[in-house]
JSON list of C-alpha atoms in Angstrom, two decimals:
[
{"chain": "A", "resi": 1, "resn": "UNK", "atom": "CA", "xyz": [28.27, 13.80, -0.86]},
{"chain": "A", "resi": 2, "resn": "UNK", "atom": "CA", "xyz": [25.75, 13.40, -4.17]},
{"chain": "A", "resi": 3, "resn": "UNK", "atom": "CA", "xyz": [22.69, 15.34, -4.18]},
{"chain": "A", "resi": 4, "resn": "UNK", "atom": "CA", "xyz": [19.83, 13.48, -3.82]},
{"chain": "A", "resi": 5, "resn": "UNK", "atom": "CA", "xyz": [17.66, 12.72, -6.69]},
{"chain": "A", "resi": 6, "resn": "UNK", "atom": "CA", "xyz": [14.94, 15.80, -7.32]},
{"chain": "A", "resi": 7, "resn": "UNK", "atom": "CA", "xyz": [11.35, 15.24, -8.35]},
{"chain": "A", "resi": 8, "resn": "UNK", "atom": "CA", "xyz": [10.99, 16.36, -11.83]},
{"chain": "A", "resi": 9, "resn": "UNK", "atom": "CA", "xyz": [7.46, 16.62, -13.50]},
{"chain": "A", "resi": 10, "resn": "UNK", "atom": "CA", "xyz": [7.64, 13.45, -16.53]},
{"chain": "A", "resi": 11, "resn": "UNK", "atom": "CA", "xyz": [5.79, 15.55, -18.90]},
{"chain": "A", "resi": 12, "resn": "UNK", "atom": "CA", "xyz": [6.67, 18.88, -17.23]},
{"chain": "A", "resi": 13, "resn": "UNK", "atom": "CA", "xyz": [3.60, 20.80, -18.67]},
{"chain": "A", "resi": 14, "resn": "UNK", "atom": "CA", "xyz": [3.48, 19.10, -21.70]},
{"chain": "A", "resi": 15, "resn": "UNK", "atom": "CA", "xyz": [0.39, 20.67, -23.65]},
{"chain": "A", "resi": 16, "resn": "UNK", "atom": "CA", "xyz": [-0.92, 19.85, -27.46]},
{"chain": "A", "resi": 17, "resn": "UNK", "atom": "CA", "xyz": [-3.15, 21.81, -28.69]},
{"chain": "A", "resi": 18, "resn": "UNK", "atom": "CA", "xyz": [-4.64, 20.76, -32.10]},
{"chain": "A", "resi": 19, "resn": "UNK", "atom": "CA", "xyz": [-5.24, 23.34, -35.33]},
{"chain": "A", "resi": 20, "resn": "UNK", "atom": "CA", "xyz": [-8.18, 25.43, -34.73]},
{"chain": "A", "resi": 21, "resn": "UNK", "atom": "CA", "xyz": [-11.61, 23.10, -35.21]},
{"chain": "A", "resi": 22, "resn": "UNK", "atom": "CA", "xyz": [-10.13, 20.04, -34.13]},
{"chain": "A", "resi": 23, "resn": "UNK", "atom": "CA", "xyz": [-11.16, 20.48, -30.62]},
{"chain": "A", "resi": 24, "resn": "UNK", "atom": "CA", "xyz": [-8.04, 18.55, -29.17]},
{"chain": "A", "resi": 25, "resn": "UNK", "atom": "CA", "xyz": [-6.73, 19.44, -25.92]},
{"chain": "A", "resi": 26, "resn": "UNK", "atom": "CA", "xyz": [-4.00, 16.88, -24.27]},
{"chain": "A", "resi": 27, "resn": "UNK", "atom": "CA", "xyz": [-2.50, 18.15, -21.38]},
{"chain": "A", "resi": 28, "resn": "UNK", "atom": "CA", "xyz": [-0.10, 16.94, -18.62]},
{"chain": "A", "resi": 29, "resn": "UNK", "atom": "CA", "xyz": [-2.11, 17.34, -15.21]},
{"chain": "A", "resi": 30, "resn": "UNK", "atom": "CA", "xyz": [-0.62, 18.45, -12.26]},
{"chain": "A", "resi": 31, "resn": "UNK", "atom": "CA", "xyz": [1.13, 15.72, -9.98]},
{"chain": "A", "resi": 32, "resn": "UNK", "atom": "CA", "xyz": [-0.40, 16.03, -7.37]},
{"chain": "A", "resi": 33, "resn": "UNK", "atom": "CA", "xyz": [-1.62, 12.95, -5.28]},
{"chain": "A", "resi": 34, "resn": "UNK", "atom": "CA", "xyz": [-2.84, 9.65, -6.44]},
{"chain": "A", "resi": 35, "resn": "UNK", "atom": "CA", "xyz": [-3.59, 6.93, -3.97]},
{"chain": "A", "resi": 36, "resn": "UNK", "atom": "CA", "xyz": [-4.81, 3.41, -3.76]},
{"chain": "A", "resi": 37, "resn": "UNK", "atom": "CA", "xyz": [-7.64, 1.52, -2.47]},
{"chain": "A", "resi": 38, "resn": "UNK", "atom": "CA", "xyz": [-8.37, -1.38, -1.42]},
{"chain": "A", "resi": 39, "resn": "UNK", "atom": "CA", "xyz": [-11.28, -3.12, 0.69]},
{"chain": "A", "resi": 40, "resn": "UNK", "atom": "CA", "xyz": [-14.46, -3.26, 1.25]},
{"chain": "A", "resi": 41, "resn": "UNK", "atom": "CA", "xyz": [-15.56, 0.32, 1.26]},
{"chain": "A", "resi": 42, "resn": "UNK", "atom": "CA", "xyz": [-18.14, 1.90, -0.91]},
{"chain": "A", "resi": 43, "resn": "UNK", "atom": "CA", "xyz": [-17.25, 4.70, -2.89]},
{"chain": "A", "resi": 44, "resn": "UNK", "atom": "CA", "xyz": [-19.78, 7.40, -0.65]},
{"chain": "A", "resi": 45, "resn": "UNK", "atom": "CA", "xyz": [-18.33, 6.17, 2.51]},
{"chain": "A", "resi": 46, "resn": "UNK", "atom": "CA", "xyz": [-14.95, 6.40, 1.12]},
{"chain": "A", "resi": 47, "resn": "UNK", "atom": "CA", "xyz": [-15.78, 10.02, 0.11]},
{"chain": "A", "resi": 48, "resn": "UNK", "atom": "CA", "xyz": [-17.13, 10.96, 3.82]},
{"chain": "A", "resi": 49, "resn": "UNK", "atom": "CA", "xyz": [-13.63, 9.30, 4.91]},
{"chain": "A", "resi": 50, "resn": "UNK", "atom": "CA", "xyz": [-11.83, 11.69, 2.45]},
{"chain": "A", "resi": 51, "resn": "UNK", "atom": "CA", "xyz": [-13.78, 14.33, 3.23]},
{"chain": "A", "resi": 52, "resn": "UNK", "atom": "CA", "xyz": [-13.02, 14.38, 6.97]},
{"chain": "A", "resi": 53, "resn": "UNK", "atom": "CA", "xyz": [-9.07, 14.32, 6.23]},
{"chain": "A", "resi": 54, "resn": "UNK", "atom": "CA", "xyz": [-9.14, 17.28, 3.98]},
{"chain": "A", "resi": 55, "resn": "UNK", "atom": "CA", "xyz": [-9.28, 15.48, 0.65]},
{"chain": "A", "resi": 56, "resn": "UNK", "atom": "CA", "xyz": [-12.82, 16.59, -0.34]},
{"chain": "A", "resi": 57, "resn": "UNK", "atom": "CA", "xyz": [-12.23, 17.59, -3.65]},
{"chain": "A", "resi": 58, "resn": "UNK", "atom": "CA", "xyz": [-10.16, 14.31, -4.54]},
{"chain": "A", "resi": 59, "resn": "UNK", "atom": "CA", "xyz": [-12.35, 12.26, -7.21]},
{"chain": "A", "resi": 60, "resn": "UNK", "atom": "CA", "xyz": [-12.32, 8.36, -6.66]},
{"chain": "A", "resi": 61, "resn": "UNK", "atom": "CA", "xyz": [-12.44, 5.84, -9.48]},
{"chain": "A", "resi": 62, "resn": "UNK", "atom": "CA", "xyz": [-13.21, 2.68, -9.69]},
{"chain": "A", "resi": 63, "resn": "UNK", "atom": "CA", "xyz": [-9.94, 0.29, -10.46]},
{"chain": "A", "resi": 64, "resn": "UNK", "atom": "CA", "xyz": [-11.36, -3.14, -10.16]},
{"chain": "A", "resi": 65, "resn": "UNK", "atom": "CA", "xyz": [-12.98, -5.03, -7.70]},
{"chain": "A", "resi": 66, "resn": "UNK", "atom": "CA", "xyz": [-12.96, -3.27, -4.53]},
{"chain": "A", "resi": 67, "resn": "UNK", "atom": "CA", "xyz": [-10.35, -1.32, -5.55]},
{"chain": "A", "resi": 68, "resn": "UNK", "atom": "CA", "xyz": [-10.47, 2.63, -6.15]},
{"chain": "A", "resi": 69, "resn": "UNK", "atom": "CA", "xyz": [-8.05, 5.03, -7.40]},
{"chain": "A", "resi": 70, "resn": "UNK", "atom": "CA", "xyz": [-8.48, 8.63, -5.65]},
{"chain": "A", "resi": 71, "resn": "UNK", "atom": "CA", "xyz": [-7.29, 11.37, -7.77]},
{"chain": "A", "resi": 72, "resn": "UNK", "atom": "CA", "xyz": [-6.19, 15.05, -7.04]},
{"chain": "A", "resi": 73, "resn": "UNK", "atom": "CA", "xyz": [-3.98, 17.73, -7.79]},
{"chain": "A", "resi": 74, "resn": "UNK", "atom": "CA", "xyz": [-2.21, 18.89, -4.55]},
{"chain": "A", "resi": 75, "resn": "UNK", "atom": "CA", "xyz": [0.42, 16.80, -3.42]},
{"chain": "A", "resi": 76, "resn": "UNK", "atom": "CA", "xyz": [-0.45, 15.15, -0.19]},
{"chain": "A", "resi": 77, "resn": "UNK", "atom": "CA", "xyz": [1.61, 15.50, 2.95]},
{"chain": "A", "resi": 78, "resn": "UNK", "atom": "CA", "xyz": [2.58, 12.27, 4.82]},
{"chain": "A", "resi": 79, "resn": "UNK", "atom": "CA", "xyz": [0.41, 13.12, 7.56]},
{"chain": "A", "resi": 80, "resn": "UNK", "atom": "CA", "xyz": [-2.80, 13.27, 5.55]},
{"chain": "A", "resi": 81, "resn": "UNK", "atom": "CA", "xyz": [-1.82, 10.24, 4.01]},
{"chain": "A", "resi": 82, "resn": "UNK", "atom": "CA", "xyz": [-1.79, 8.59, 8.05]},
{"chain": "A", "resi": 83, "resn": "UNK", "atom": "CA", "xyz": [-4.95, 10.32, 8.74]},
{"chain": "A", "resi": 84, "resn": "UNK", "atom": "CA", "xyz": [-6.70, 8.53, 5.55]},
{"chain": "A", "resi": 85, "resn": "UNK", "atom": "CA", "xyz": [-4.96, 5.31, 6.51]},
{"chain": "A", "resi": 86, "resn": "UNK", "atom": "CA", "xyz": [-6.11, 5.33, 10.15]},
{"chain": "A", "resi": 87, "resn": "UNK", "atom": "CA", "xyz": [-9.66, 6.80, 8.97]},
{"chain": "A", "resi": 88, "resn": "UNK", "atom": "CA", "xyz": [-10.19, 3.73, 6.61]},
{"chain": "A", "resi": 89, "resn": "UNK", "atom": "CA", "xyz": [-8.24, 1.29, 9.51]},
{"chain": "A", "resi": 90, "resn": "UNK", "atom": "CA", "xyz": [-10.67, -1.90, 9.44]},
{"chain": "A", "resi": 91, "resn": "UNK", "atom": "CA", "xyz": [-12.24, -1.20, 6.30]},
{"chain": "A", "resi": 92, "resn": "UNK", "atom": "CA", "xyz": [-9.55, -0.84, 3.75]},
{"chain": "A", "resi": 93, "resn": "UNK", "atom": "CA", "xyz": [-5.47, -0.62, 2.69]},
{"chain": "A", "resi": 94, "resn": "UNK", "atom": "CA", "xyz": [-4.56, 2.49, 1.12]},
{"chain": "A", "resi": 95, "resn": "UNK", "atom": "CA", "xyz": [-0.89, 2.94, -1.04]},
{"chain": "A", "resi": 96, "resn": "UNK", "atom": "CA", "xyz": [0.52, 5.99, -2.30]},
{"chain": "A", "resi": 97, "resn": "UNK", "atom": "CA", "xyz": [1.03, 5.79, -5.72]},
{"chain": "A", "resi": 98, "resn": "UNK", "atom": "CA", "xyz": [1.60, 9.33, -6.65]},
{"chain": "A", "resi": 99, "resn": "UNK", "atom": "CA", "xyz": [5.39, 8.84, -7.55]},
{"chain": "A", "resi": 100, "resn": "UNK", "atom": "CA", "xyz": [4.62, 6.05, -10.09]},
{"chain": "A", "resi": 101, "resn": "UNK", "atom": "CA", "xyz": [1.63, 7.32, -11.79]},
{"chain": "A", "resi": 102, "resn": "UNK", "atom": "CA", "xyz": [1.06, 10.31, -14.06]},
{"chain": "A", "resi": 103, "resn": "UNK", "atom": "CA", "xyz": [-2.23, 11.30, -15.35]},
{"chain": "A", "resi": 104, "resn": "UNK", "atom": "CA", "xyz": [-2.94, 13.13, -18.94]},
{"chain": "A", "resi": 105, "resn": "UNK", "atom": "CA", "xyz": [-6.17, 15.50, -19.97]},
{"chain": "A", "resi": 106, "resn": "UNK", "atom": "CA", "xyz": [-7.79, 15.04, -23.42]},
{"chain": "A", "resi": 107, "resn": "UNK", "atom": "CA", "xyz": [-10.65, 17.50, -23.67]},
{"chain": "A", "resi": 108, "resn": "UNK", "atom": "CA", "xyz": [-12.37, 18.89, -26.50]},
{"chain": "A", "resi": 109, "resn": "UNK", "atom": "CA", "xyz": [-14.95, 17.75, -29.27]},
{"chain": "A", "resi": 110, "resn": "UNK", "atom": "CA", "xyz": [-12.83, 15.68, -30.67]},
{"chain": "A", "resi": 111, "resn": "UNK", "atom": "CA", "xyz": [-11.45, 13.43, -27.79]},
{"chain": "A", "resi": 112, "resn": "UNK", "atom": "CA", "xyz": [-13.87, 10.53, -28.38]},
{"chain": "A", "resi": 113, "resn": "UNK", "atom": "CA", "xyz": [-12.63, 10.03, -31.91]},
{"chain": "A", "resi": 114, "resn": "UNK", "atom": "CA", "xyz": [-9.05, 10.22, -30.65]},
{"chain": "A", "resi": 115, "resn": "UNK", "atom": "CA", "xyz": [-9.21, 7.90, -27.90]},
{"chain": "A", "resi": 116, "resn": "UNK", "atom": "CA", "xyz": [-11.26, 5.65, -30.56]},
{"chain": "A", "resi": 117, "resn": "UNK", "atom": "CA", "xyz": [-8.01, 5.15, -32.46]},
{"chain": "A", "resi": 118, "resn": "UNK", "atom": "CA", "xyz": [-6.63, 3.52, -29.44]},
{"chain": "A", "resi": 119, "resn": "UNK", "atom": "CA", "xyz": [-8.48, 1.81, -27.40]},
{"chain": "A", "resi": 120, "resn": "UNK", "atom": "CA", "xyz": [-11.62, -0.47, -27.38]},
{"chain": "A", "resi": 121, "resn": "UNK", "atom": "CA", "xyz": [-13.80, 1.04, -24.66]},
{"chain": "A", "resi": 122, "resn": "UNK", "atom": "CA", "xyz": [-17.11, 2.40, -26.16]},
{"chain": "A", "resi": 123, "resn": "UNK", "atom": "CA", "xyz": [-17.01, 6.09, -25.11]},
{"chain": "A", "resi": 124, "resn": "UNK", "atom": "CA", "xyz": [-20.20, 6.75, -25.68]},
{"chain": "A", "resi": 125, "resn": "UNK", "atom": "CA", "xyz": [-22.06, 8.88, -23.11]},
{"chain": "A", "resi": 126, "resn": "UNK", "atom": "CA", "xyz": [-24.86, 6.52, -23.03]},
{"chain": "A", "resi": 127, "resn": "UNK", "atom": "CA", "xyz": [-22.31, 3.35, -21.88]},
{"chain": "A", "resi": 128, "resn": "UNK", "atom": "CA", "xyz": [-19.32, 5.27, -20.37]},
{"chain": "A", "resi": 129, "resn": "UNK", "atom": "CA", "xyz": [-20.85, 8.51, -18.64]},
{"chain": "A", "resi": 130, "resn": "UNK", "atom": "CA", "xyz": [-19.33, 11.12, -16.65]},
{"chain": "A", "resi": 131, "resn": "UNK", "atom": "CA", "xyz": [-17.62, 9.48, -13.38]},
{"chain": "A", "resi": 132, "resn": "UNK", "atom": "CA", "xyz": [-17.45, 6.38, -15.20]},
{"chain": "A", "resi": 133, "resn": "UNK", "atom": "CA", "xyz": [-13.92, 4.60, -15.46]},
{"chain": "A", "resi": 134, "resn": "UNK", "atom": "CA", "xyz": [-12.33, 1.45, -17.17]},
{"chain": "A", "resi": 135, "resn": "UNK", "atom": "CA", "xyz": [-8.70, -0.07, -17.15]},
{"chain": "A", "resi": 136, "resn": "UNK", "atom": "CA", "xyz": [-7.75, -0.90, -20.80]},
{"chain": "A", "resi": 137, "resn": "UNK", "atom": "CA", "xyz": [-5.03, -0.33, -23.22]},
{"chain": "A", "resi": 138, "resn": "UNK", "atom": "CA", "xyz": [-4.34, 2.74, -25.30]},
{"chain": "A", "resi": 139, "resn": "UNK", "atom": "CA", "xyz": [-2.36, 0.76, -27.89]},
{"chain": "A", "resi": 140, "resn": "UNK", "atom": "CA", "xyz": [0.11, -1.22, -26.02]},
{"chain": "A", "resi": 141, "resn": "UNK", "atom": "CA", "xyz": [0.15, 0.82, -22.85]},
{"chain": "A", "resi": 142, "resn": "UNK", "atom": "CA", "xyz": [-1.83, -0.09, -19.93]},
{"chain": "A", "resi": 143, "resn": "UNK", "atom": "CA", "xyz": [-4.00, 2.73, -18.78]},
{"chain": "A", "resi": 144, "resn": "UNK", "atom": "CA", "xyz": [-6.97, 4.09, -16.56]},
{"chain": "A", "resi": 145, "resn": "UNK", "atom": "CA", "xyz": [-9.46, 5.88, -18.41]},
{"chain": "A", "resi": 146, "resn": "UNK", "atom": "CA", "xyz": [-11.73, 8.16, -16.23]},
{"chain": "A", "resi": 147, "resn": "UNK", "atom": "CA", "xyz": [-14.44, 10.47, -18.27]},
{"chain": "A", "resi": 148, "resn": "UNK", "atom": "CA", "xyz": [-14.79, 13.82, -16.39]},
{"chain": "A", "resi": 149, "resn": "UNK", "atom": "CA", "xyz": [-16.60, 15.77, -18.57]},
{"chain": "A", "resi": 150, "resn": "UNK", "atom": "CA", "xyz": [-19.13, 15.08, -21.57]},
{"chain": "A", "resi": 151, "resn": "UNK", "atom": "CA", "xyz": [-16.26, 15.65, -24.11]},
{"chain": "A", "resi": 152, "resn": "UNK", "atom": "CA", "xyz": [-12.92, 15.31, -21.08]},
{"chain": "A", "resi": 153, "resn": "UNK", "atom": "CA", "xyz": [-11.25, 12.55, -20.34]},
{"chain": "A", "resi": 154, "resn": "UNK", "atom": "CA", "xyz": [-8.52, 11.73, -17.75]},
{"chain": "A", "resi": 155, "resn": "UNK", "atom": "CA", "xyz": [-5.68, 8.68, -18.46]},
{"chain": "A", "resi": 156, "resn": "UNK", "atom": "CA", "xyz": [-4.15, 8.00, -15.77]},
{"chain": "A", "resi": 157, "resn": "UNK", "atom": "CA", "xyz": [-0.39, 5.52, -17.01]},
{"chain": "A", "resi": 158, "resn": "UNK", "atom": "CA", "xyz": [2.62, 4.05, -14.81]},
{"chain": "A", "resi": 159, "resn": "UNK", "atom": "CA", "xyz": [5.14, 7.00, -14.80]},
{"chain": "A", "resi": 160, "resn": "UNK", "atom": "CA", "xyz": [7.48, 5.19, -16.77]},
{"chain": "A", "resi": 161, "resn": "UNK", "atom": "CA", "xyz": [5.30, 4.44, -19.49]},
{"chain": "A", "resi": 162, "resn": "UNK", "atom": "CA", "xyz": [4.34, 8.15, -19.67]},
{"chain": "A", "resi": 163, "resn": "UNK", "atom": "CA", "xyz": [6.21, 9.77, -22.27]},
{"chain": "A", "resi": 164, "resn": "UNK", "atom": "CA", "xyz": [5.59, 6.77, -24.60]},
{"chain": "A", "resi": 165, "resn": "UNK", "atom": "CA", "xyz": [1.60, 7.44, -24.24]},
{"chain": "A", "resi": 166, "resn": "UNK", "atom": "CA", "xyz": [2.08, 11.19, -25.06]},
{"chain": "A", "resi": 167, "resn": "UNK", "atom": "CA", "xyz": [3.85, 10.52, -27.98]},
{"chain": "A", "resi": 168, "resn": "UNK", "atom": "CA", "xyz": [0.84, 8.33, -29.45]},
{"chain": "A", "resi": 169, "resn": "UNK", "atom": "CA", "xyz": [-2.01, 10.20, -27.84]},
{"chain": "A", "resi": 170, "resn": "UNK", "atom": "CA", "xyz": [0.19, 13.32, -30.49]},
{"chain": "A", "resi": 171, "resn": "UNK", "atom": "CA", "xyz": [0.52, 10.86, -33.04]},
{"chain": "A", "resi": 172, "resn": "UNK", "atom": "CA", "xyz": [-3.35, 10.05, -33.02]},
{"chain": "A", "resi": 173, "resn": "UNK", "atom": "CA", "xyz": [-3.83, 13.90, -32.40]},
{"chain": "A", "resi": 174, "resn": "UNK", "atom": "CA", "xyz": [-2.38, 14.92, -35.42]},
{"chain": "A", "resi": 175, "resn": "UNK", "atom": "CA", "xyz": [-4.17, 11.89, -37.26]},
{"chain": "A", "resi": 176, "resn": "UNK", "atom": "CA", "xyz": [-7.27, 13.49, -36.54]},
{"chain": "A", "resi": 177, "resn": "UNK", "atom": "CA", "xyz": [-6.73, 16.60, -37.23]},
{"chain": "A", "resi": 178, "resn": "UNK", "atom": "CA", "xyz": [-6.14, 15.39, -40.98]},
{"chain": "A", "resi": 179, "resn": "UNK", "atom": "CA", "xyz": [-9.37, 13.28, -40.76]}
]
């Protein structure tokens, strides 16, 4: 009989750390749960829902319209994934989509001016603050950009697509780095 497939990490700790004074950090971030959405909730009550099924320290983001991505880095059992569903029964849907989503780190003083080179959102902390979120493209990869710091961001890309962001996100890394 064939083994079964195993979970292996896409980026398996993948971690670029630019020359000293570029302030570059990208990192691959745990995979640990990332689920989906959908109704009409509001973010707060969403978080009291989350926070009586254990899931407290999960952030949620803001997808589209009535639609929330909630983030974290422990994997999440199938029962805690029932207990959100029947917690949010009436008010919203909610979809696993840990196995088909990876999320990357970009910290550092330079991870404005590297996301810059890629995408179109205005990072600026006066337009996209802290908490804030927007779907977009990082060249021709669709992504979820989440700011979590004032100089940390988190993209969160389709697993398969994973890989090919890392190798840009280097790529503009490296660019600059050279200025």
């Amino acid at each position: 009989m064939p083994d079964l497939p195993q979970h292996r990490p896409v980026l398996a700790g993948a971690r670029y750390s630019g020359m000293t004074g570029s302030g570059i950090l990208l990192e691959a971030l745990p995979e640990g749960h990332l689920l989906h959405v959908l109704g009409a909730i509001e973010p707060t009550a969403l978080a009291a829902e989350l926070a009586k099924v254990g899931l407290a320290s999960s952030t949620i983001r803001k997808v589209g319209f009535r639609q929330w991505f909630v983030a974290g880095d422990e994997p999440l059992a199938l029962t805690g994934l029932d207990a959100l569903a029947a917690a949010l029964a009436g008010k919203a849907f909610v979809t696993d989509q840990s196995h088909g989503r990876v999320r990357i780190g970009i910290s550092g003083r330079s991870s404005r001016v590297l996301l810059s080179k890629g995408t179109a959102v205005d990072l600026d902390p006066a337009v996209f603050a802290e908490g804030s979120s927007a779907m977009t493209m990082v060249g021709h990869i669709s992504v979820q950009i989440a700011r979590t710091g004032d100089d940390s961001f988190e993209l969160t890309v389709l697993r398969s697509f994973a890989e090919s962001l890392w190798d840009e996100l280097s790529h503009m890394a490296a660019s600059a780095e050279r200025g």
